[in-house]
CSV table of C-alpha atoms in Angstrom, one decimal:
chain,number,residue,atom,x,y,z
A,30,MET,CA,0.0,0.0,0.0
A,31,GLY,CA,3.0,2.3,0.0
A,32,SER,CA,3.3,5.4,-2.2
A,33,CYS,CA,6.4,6.2,-4.2
A,34,PHE,CA,7.7,9.6,-5.5
A,35,SER,CA,10.7,10.8,-7.4
A,36,CYS,CA,12.5,14.1,-7.0
A,37,GLN,CA,15.8,15.6,-8.1
A,38,ARG,CA,17.8,18.8,-7.2
A,39,GLY,CA,18.4,21.1,-10.1
A,40,SER,CA,21.9,22.5,-10.8
A,41,SER,CA,20.8,25.9,-9.7
A,42,GLY,CA,20.4,24.7,-6.2
A,43,LYS,CA,16.6,24.8,-6.4
A,44,LYS,CA,14.6,21.6,-6.0
A,45,ASP,CA,13.5,20.9,-9.6
A,46,MET,CA,11.3,17.9,-10.1
A,47,THR,CA,12.0,15.3,-12.9
A,48,GLY,CA,11.2,11.7,-13.6
A,49,SER,CA,14.7,10.4,-13.0
A,50,PRO,CA,18.2,11.7,-12.5
A,51,SER,CA,19.2,10.1,-15.8
A,52,ASN,CA,16.3,11.6,-17.8
A,53,ALA,CA,16.7,15.4,-17.4
A,54,GLY,CA,14.3,16.0,-20.3
A,55,ASN,CA,11.3,14.3,-18.7
A,56,SER,CA,8.1,16.3,-18.1
A,57,LYS,CA,7.9,18.4,-15.0
A,58,ASP,CA,4.2,18.2,-14.6
A,59,ASN,CA,2.9,17.1,-11.2
A,60,ILE,CA,1.9,13.4,-11.4
A,61,LEU,CA,0.7,12.5,-7.9
A,62,PRO,CA,-0.5,9.0,-7.3
A,63,ALA,CA,-4.1,8.4,-6.5
A,64,VAL,CA,-4.1,7.6,-2.8
A,65,PRO,CA,-7.6,6.4,-1.8
A,66,SER,CA,-9.2,7.7,1.4
A,67,VAL,CA,-9.2,4.3,3.1
A,68,PRO,CA,-10.4,3.8,6.7
A,69,ILE,CA,-7.3,4.1,8.9
A,70,GLN,CA,-7.9,0.9,10.7
A,71,ASN,CA,-7.3,-1.0,7.4
A,72,MET,CA,-4.0,0.8,6.5
A,73,PRO,CA,-0.7,-0.8,7.5
A,74,PRO,CA,2.4,1.3,8.2
A,75,HIS,CA,4.6,1.6,5.0
A,76,ASP,CA,7.6,3.4,3.5
A,77,ASN,CA,7.6,6.5,1.4
A,78,ILE,CA,10.5,6.6,-1.0
A,79,LEU,CA,12.0,9.8,-2.4
A,80,ARG,CA,14.8,10.4,-4.9
A,81,ASP,CA,16.9,13.5,-4.2
A,82,GLY,CA,19.4,13.9,-7.0
A,83,ASP,CA,21.3,10.6,-7.0
A,84,THR,CA,20.2,9.6,-3.5
A,85,VAL,CA,17.1,7.5,-2.7
A,86,LYS,CA,15.5,8.6,0.6
A,87,HIS,CA,13.2,6.3,2.7
A,88,TYR,CA,10.7,7.9,5.0
A,89,ARG,CA,8.6,5.6,7.1
A,90,ILE,CA,4.9,6.5,7.4
A,91,ARG,CA,3.7,5.5,10.9
A,92,GLN,CA,0.3,5.1,12.3
A,93,LEU,CA,-0.9,6.6,15.6
A,94,ASP,CA,-2.5,4.5,18.2
A,95,GLU,CA,-5.5,6.7,18.3
A,96,GLY,CA,-5.7,6.8,14.5
A,97,GLY,CA,-4.0,8.9,11.8
A,98,PHE,CA,-0.6,8.9,10.1
A,99,PHE,CA,2.7,10.8,10.4
A,100,ILE,CA,6.2,10.9,9.1
A,101,ALA,CA,7.4,13.5,11.7
A,102,ARG,CA,5.3,13.3,14.8
A,103,ARG,CA,4.9,17.1,14.9
A,104,THR,CA,2.6,16.9,11.9
A,105,THR,CA,-0.2,14.2,11.8
A,106,PHE,CA,-2.9,13.4,9.3
A,107,ARG,CA,-6.2,11.7,9.4
A,108,THR,CA,-5.7,9.8,6.1
A,109,LEU,CA,-2.8,9.0,3.8
A,110,GLN,CA,-4.4,11.2,1.1
A,111,GLU,CA,-4.1,14.2,3.4
A,112,LEU,CA,-0.5,13.3,4.1
A,113,VAL,CA,0.3,13.1,0.4
A,114,GLU,CA,-1.5,16.4,-0.3
A,115,TYR,CA,0.3,18.2,2.5
A,116,TYR,CA,3.8,17.0,1.5
A,117,SER,CA,3.2,17.8,-2.2
A,118,LYS,CA,2.9,21.4,-1.2
A,119,ASP,CA,5.4,21.7,1.6
A,120,ALA,CA,8.5,19.5,2.1
A,121,ASP,CA,8.5,20.3,5.8
A,122,GLY,CA,11.7,18.4,6.6
A,123,LEU,CA,11.6,15.9,3.7
A,124,CYS,CA,14.4,16.3,1.1
A,125,VAL,CA,11.9,17.8,-1.4
A,126,ASN,CA,8.2,18.1,-1.7
A,127,LEU,CA,6.3,15.2,-3.4
A,128,ARG,CA,5.7,15.5,-7.2
A,129,LYS,CA,6.1,12.3,-9.3
A,130,PRO,CA,6.0,8.6,-9.0
A,131,CYS,CA,9.5,7.2,-8.2
A,132,VAL,CA,11.2,5.1,-10.8
A,133,GLN,CA,12.9,2.0,-9.3
A,134,VAL,CA,16.6,2.6,-8.9
A,135,GLU,CA,17.8,-0.7,-7.5
A,136,LYS,CA,17.6,-3.6,-9.9
A,137,PRO,CA,16.3,-6.8,-8.3
A,138,VAL,CA,19.1,-9.3,-7.5
A,139,THR,CA,18.6,-12.8,-8.9
A,140,GLY,CA,19.4,-15.9,-6.8
A,141,GLY,CA,22.3,-16.9,-9.0
A,142,LEU,CA,24.1,-16.6,-12.4
A,143,SER,CA,21.8,-19.1,-14.0
A,144,HIS,CA,19.4,-22.0,-13.1
A,145,SER,CA,22.4,-24.3,-13.1
A,146,THR,CA,24.3,-22.3,-10.4
A,147,ARG,CA,21.4,-22.0,-8.0
A,148,ASP,CA,22.1,-25.4,-6.4
A,149,GLN,CA,25.5,-26.1,-7.8
A,150,TRP,CA,27.6,-23.1,-6.7
A,151,GLU,CA,31.0,-24.4,-7.9
A,152,ILE,CA,31.8,-23.1,-11.4
A,153,ASP,CA,34.7,-23.6,-13.8
A,154,ARG,CA,37.2,-20.7,-13.3
A,155,SER,CA,37.8,-20.7,-17.1
A,156,SER,CA,34.2,-19.3,-17.4
A,157,LEU,CA,35.4,-16.1,-15.8
A,158,LYS,CA,37.0,-13.1,-17.6
A,159,PHE,CA,38.9,-10.5,-15.5
A,160,VAL,CA,38.1,-7.0,-16.9
A,161,ARG,CA,39.2,-4.4,-14.4
A,162,LYS,CA,40.8,-4.4,-11.0
A,163,LEU,CA,38.6,-2.6,-8.5
A,164,GLY,CA,40.7,-2.8,-5.3
A,165,HIS,CA,42.8,-5.0,-3.1
A,166,GLY,CA,43.2,-5.7,0.6
A,167,GLN,CA,45.2,-7.8,3.0
A,168,PHE,CA,43.8,-11.1,1.8
A,169,GLY,CA,43.2,-10.6,-1.9
A,170,GLU,CA,41.9,-8.5,-4.8
A,171,VAL,CA,38.5,-7.6,-6.2
A,172,TRP,CA,38.0,-7.5,-10.0
A,173,GLU,CA,35.2,-6.5,-12.3
A,174,GLY,CA,34.6,-9.4,-14.6
A,175,LEU,CA,32.3,-11.4,-16.9
A,176,TRP,CA,30.9,-14.8,-16.5
A,177,ASN,CA,30.5,-16.7,-19.8
A,178,ASN,CA,31.5,-13.4,-21.5
A,179,THR,CA,27.9,-12.1,-20.9
A,180,THR,CA,27.1,-11.5,-17.2
A,181,PRO,CA,28.9,-8.7,-15.3
A,182,VAL,CA,30.1,-10.0,-11.9
A,183,ALA,CA,32.6,-9.1,-9.2
A,184,ILE,CA,35.4,-11.6,-8.6
A,185,LYS,CA,37.2,-11.7,-5.2
A,186,THR,CA,40.4,-13.6,-5.3
A,187,LEU,CA,41.8,-14.9,-2.0
A,188,LYS,CA,45.5,-15.1,-1.5
A,189,THR,CA,46.8,-18.7,-1.3
A,190,GLY,CA,46.7,-20.0,2.3
A,191,THR,CA,44.3,-17.4,3.6
A,192,MET,CA,41.6,-19.9,4.5
A,193,ASP,CA,40.8,-23.6,4.2
A,194,PRO,CA,38.7,-24.3,1.1
A,195,LYS,CA,36.5,-26.8,3.0
A,196,ASP,CA,35.8,-24.3,5.8
A,197,PHE,CA,34.9,-21.6,3.2
A,198,LEU,CA,32.6,-23.9,1.3
A,199,ALA,CA,30.7,-24.7,4.5
A,200,GLU,CA,30.3,-21.0,5.3
A,201,ALA,CA,29.3,-20.3,1.7
A,202,GLN,CA,26.4,-22.6,2.0
A,203,ILE,CA,25.1,-20.3,4.8
A,204,MET,CA,26.0,-17.1,3.0
A,205,LYS,CA,24.1,-18.1,-0.1
A,206,LYS,CA,20.9,-18.3,2.0
A,207,LEU,CA,21.2,-14.8,3.3
A,208,ARG,CA,19.1,-12.6,0.9
A,209,HIS,CA,18.6,-8.9,1.5
A,210,THR,CA,18.8,-5.8,-0.8
A,211,LYS,CA,21.6,-4.4,1.3
A,212,LEU,CA,23.8,-7.5,1.3
A,213,ILE,CA,26.1,-8.4,-1.6
A,214,GLN,CA,24.6,-11.5,-3.3
A,215,LEU,CA,26.9,-14.4,-3.5
A,216,TYR,CA,26.6,-16.0,-7.0
A,217,ALA,CA,29.2,-18.8,-7.2
A,218,VAL,CA,32.6,-20.0,-6.0
A,219,CYS,CA,35.8,-21.6,-7.4
A,220,THR,CA,37.4,-23.7,-4.7
A,221,MET,CA,38.8,-26.7,-6.5
A,222,GLU,CA,42.2,-25.1,-6.5
A,223,GLU,CA,43.8,-22.0,-5.0
A,224,PRO,CA,43.4,-19.1,-5.1
A,225,ILE,CA,39.8,-19.3,-4.1
A,226,TYR,CA,37.4,-17.1,-6.2
A,227,ILE,CA,34.2,-15.7,-4.8
A,228,ILE,CA,31.8,-14.5,-7.5
A,229,THR,CA,29.2,-11.9,-6.4
A,230,GLU,CA,27.0,-9.2,-7.9
A,231,LEU,CA,28.9,-6.2,-9.2
A,232,MET,CA,29.0,-2.8,-7.5
A,233,LYS,CA,30.9,-0.6,-9.9
A,234,ASN,CA,32.0,2.2,-7.5
A,235,GLY,CA,34.1,-0.2,-5.4
A,236,SER,CA,34.5,0.0,-1.6
A,237,LEU,CA,32.8,2.7,0.5
A,238,LEU,CA,36.2,3.6,1.9
A,239,ASP,CA,37.7,4.3,-1.5
A,240,PHE,CA,34.5,6.1,-2.6
A,241,LEU,CA,34.5,8.4,0.4
A,242,GLN,CA,38.2,9.3,-0.2
A,243,GLY,CA,37.6,9.9,-3.9
A,244,LYS,CA,34.4,10.5,-5.9
A,245,GLY,CA,32.3,10.7,-2.7
A,246,ARG,CA,34.0,13.6,-1.1
A,247,GLY,CA,31.3,15.9,-2.3
A,248,LEU,CA,28.5,13.9,-0.6
A,249,LYS,CA,26.3,16.0,1.7
A,250,LEU,CA,25.4,15.0,5.3
A,251,GLN,CA,21.9,13.8,4.2
A,252,GLN,CA,23.5,11.4,1.7
A,253,LEU,CA,26.0,10.1,4.3
A,254,ILE,CA,23.2,9.5,6.8
A,255,ASP,CA,21.2,7.7,4.1
A,256,MET,CA,24.2,5.4,3.4
A,257,ALA,CA,24.4,4.7,7.1
A,258,ALA,CA,20.7,3.8,7.2
A,259,GLN,CA,21.2,1.4,4.3
A,260,ILE,CA,24.0,-0.4,6.1
A,261,ALA,CA,22.0,-0.5,9.3
A,262,SER,CA,19.2,-2.1,7.3
A,263,GLY,CA,21.4,-4.9,6.0
A,264,MET,CA,22.9,-5.5,9.4
A,265,ALA,CA,19.4,-5.6,11.0
A,266,TYR,CA,18.7,-8.5,8.6
A,267,LEU,CA,21.8,-10.3,9.7
A,268,GLU,CA,20.8,-9.6,13.3
A,269,SER,CA,17.4,-11.2,12.6
A,270,GLN,CA,19.2,-14.3,11.2
A,271,ASN,CA,21.5,-14.6,14.2
A,272,TYR,CA,24.5,-14.0,11.9
A,273,ILE,CA,27.6,-12.1,12.8
A,274,HIS,CA,29.7,-10.1,10.4
A,275,ARG,CA,32.8,-9.8,12.5
A,276,ASP,CA,34.6,-7.2,10.2
A,277,LEU,CA,32.1,-4.4,9.6
A,278,ALA,CA,34.0,-1.4,8.2
A,279,ALA,CA,33.8,1.0,5.2
A,280,ARG,CA,36.3,-1.2,3.4
A,281,ASN,CA,33.8,-4.0,3.5
A,282,VAL,CA,30.8,-2.0,2.2
A,283,LEU,CA,30.5,-1.6,-1.6
A,284,VAL,CA,28.9,1.3,-3.5
A,285,GLY,CA,26.8,1.0,-6.7
A,286,GLU,CA,24.9,3.5,-8.7
A,287,SER,CA,22.9,6.3,-7.1
A,288,ASN,CA,24.7,6.0,-3.8
A,289,ILE,CA,23.3,2.5,-3.2
A,290,VAL,CA,25.5,0.7,-0.7
A,291,LYS,CA,25.6,-3.0,0.2
A,292,ILE,CA,27.5,-5.0,2.9
A,293,ALA,CA,30.2,-7.4,1.7
A,294,ASP,CA,32.4,-10.1,3.2
A,295,PHE,CA,30.0,-11.0,6.0
A,296,GLY,CA,31.2,-14.1,7.9
A,297,LEU,CA,34.6,-14.4,6.2
A,298,ALA,CA,36.6,-12.9,9.0
A,299,ARG,CA,36.3,-16.0,11.2
A,300,LEU,CA,37.6,-18.2,8.5
A,301,ILE,CA,40.9,-16.5,8.2
A,302,LYS,CA,43.7,-18.7,9.5
A,303,GLU,CA,45.0,-17.1,12.7
A,304,ASP,CA,48.7,-17.2,11.8
A,305,GLU,CA,47.9,-15.6,8.5
A,306,TYR,CA,45.9,-12.9,10.1
A,307,GLU,CA,48.6,-12.1,12.7
A,308,ALA,CA,51.3,-12.0,10.0
A,309,ARG,CA,49.5,-9.6,7.7
A,310,VAL,CA,47.8,-7.3,10.1
A,311,GLY,CA,50.1,-7.4,13.0
A,312,ALA,CA,47.2,-8.2,15.4
A,313,ARG,CA,44.5,-10.8,15.7
A,314,PHE,CA,41.8,-8.3,14.6
A,315,PRO,CA,41.5,-4.9,13.0
A,316,ILE,CA,41.7,-3.3,16.4
A,317,LYS,CA,40.4,0.1,15.7
A,318,TRP,CA,37.1,-1.3,14.5
A,319,THR,CA,36.8,-4.1,17.0
A,320,ALA,CA,34.8,-4.1,20.3
A,321,PRO,CA,37.0,-4.5,23.4
A,322,GLU,CA,35.3,-7.8,24.4
A,323,ALA,CA,36.0,-9.2,20.9
A,324,ALA,CA,39.6,-7.9,20.7
A,325,ASN,CA,40.5,-9.0,24.2
A,326,TYR,CA,38.5,-12.2,24.7
A,327,SER,CA,37.3,-13.2,21.2
A,328,LYS,CA,33.7,-12.6,22.3
A,329,PHE,CA,32.1,-11.8,19.0
A,330,SER,CA,28.4,-11.1,18.8
A,331,ILE,CA,26.0,-8.9,16.9
A,332,LYS,CA,26.7,-6.4,19.7
A,333,SER,CA,30.4,-6.3,18.7
A,334,ASP,CA,29.1,-5.6,15.2
A,335,VAL,CA,27.2,-2.7,16.6
A,336,TRP,CA,30.4,-1.3,18.1
A,337,SER,CA,32.1,-1.6,14.6
A,338,PHE,CA,29.1,0.2,13.1
A,339,GLY,CA,29.7,3.1,15.4
A,340,ILE,CA,33.3,3.3,14.1
A,341,LEU,CA,32.0,3.1,10.5
A,342,LEU,CA,29.8,6.1,11.2
A,343,THR,CA,33.0,8.1,11.9
A,344,GLU,CA,34.4,6.9,8.6
A,345,LEU,CA,31.3,8.2,6.9
A,346,VAL,CA,31.3,11.7,8.4
A,347,THR,CA,35.1,12.1,8.0
A,348,TYR,CA,35.1,10.9,4.4
A,349,GLY,CA,37.2,7.8,5.1
A,350,ARG,CA,39.6,9.1,7.8
A,351,ILE,CA,41.2,6.3,9.8
A,352,PRO,CA,39.7,6.0,13.2
A,353,TYR,CA,41.6,7.1,16.3
A,354,PRO,CA,44.0,9.3,14.2
A,355,GLY,CA,47.5,9.4,15.6
A,356,MET,CA,47.0,6.4,17.9
A,357,THR,CA,48.6,3.0,17.5
A,358,ASN,CA,46.6,-0.2,17.8
A,359,ALA,CA,48.1,-0.9,21.2
A,360,GLU,CA,47.2,2.6,22.4
A,361,VAL,CA,43.7,2.2,21.2
A,362,LEU,CA,43.2,-1.2,22.9
A,363,HIS,CA,44.6,0.1,26.2
A,364,GLN,CA,42.7,3.5,26.2
A,365,VAL,CA,39.3,2.1,25.1
A,366,GLU,CA,39.5,-0.6,27.8
A,367,HIS,CA,39.9,2.2,30.3
A,368,GLY,CA,36.9,4.2,29.0
A,369,TYR,CA,38.4,6.4,26.3
A,370,ARG,CA,36.1,7.1,23.3
A,371,MET,CA,36.8,8.9,20.1
A,372,PRO,CA,35.9,12.6,20.4
A,373,MET,CA,33.1,14.0,18.2
A,374,PRO,CA,34.5,14.6,14.7
A,375,PRO,CA,34.4,18.2,13.5
A,376,ASN,CA,31.1,19.2,11.9
A,377,CYS,CA,29.5,16.0,13.1
A,378,PRO,CA,25.9,16.6,14.4
A,379,THR,CA,25.6,16.0,18.1
A,380,ALA,CA,22.7,13.7,17.5
A,381,LEU,CA,24.9,11.5,15.3
A,382,TYR,CA,27.7,11.5,17.8
A,383,ASP,CA,25.2,10.4,20.5
A,384,ILE,CA,24.4,7.4,18.3
A,385,MET,CA,28.1,6.6,18.0
A,386,LEU,CA,28.4,6.7,21.8
A,387,GLU,CA,25.5,4.3,22.2
A,388,CYS,CA,27.2,1.9,19.9
A,389,TRP,CA,30.4,2.1,22.0
A,390,HIS,CA,28.7,1.4,25.4
A,391,LYS,CA,31.0,-0.7,27.6
A,392,ASP,CA,28.2,-3.1,28.4
A,393,ALA,CA,27.5,-4.9,25.1
A,394,MET,CA,23.9,-5.6,26.0
A,395,LYS,CA,23.2,-1.9,26.4
A,396,ARG,CA,24.2,-1.1,22.9
A,397,PRO,CA,21.2,-0.5,20.5
A,398,THR,CA,20.0,-3.2,18.1
A,399,PHE,CA,20.5,-2.6,14.4
A,400,GLU,CA,16.8,-2.4,14.0
A,401,THR,CA,16.8,0.6,16.4
A,402,LEU,CA,19.8,2.1,14.6
A,403,GLN,CA,18.0,1.7,11.3
A,404,TRP,CA,14.9,3.7,12.3
A,405,LYS,CA,17.0,6.3,14.1
A,406,LEU,CA,19.0,7.0,11.0
A,407,GLU,CA,16.0,6.8,8.6
A,408,ASP,CA,14.2,9.4,10.8
A,409,PHE,CA,17.3,11.5,11.4
A,410,PHE,CA,16.1,14.5,9.5
A,411,THR,CA,12.4,14.2,10.3
A,412,MET,CA,12.7,14.3,14.1
A,413,GLU,CA,11.4,17.4,15.8
A,414,GLY,CA,13.8,20.3,15.7
A,415,SER,CA,16.3,18.5,13.6
A,416,GLU,CA,18.5,21.0,11.8
A,417,TYR,CA,22.1,19.7,11.1
A,418,LYS,CA,25.1,21.3,9.6
A,419,GLU,CA,26.8,19.6,6.6
A,420,ALA,CA,29.8,17.3,7.3
A,421,SER,CA,32.8,19.0,5.9
A,422,GLY,CA,36.3,20.1,6.7
A,423,TYR,CA,38.2,17.0,5.6
């Protein structure tokens, strides 16, 4: 029952309305959907989706206990039709006012490369063509490639000896069953010989870390918060599946078109051979992203992922600055254990820093759930009195 609208900022800075960012010549006539005046008791809560330039915004329409609807609680409406009519005339905290039906930005992800790979995930590595190197890390490289010379894919190559192929295959069977729009979809694997190849859907803008330090340096605060909400959404799904990421960081989030982000490499960290991890990173874990109970006692949980998410928020608002600047891993481990927390980054909204601090609570059980983090970030700009400065200065 949800309503969708599309909107785009014009180059003049005014909020011009078009059908799609890629179709600047589309008609600018108002085309509001027909929202029937349905009895409120029959209307479920739903999302309202807006496109602002290259960013898709999600605003959750909620229902009052006593009847009626709202996006921001300060303004309520008896029917959905009244809500739509109001926001078509006045943005009142939304990125733009409502004008036209929203064209779908994200393409649906299929379950595999073909019918033959849905159950049989091992493919012949000769069917893969490496096109362009997208990035590299401690344990391998990521390439843009083609499967059977037709299907665009991402190919992650793992350095020889990084993990046991049998362990990886067992984990891959679990990873394949995890399906969410904010998780990178695993298509197939090549494990018959090393190096192991992991074939996934392609995100052409590479890692979020590289994107923030490069093409994404011009992103505004609203776009950064939207990315954070997308990541929280994917992590909320993992949370619901009792699955732990273990290495949540900007380097393990990928960026596609229109600032769409998806979580990658979930579950792989625990498969890394310990001696390999120590030799390449100089510590058992990426200390600056790791919750103290995980770094000190190997107590990984979804709550240690929440801690890492708080660190990721600092990466977003600082455009990829390394956490705890000027501090060594050993210093971070010692100081955090004794109560130190990163200070608020310059130009970071206080409300966002408050969320970071919640993620870094010493008591893991007092950290928020990802479901809570998702709605807080989705509602960040529609809460009462929310006026935030842009993140800048890096």
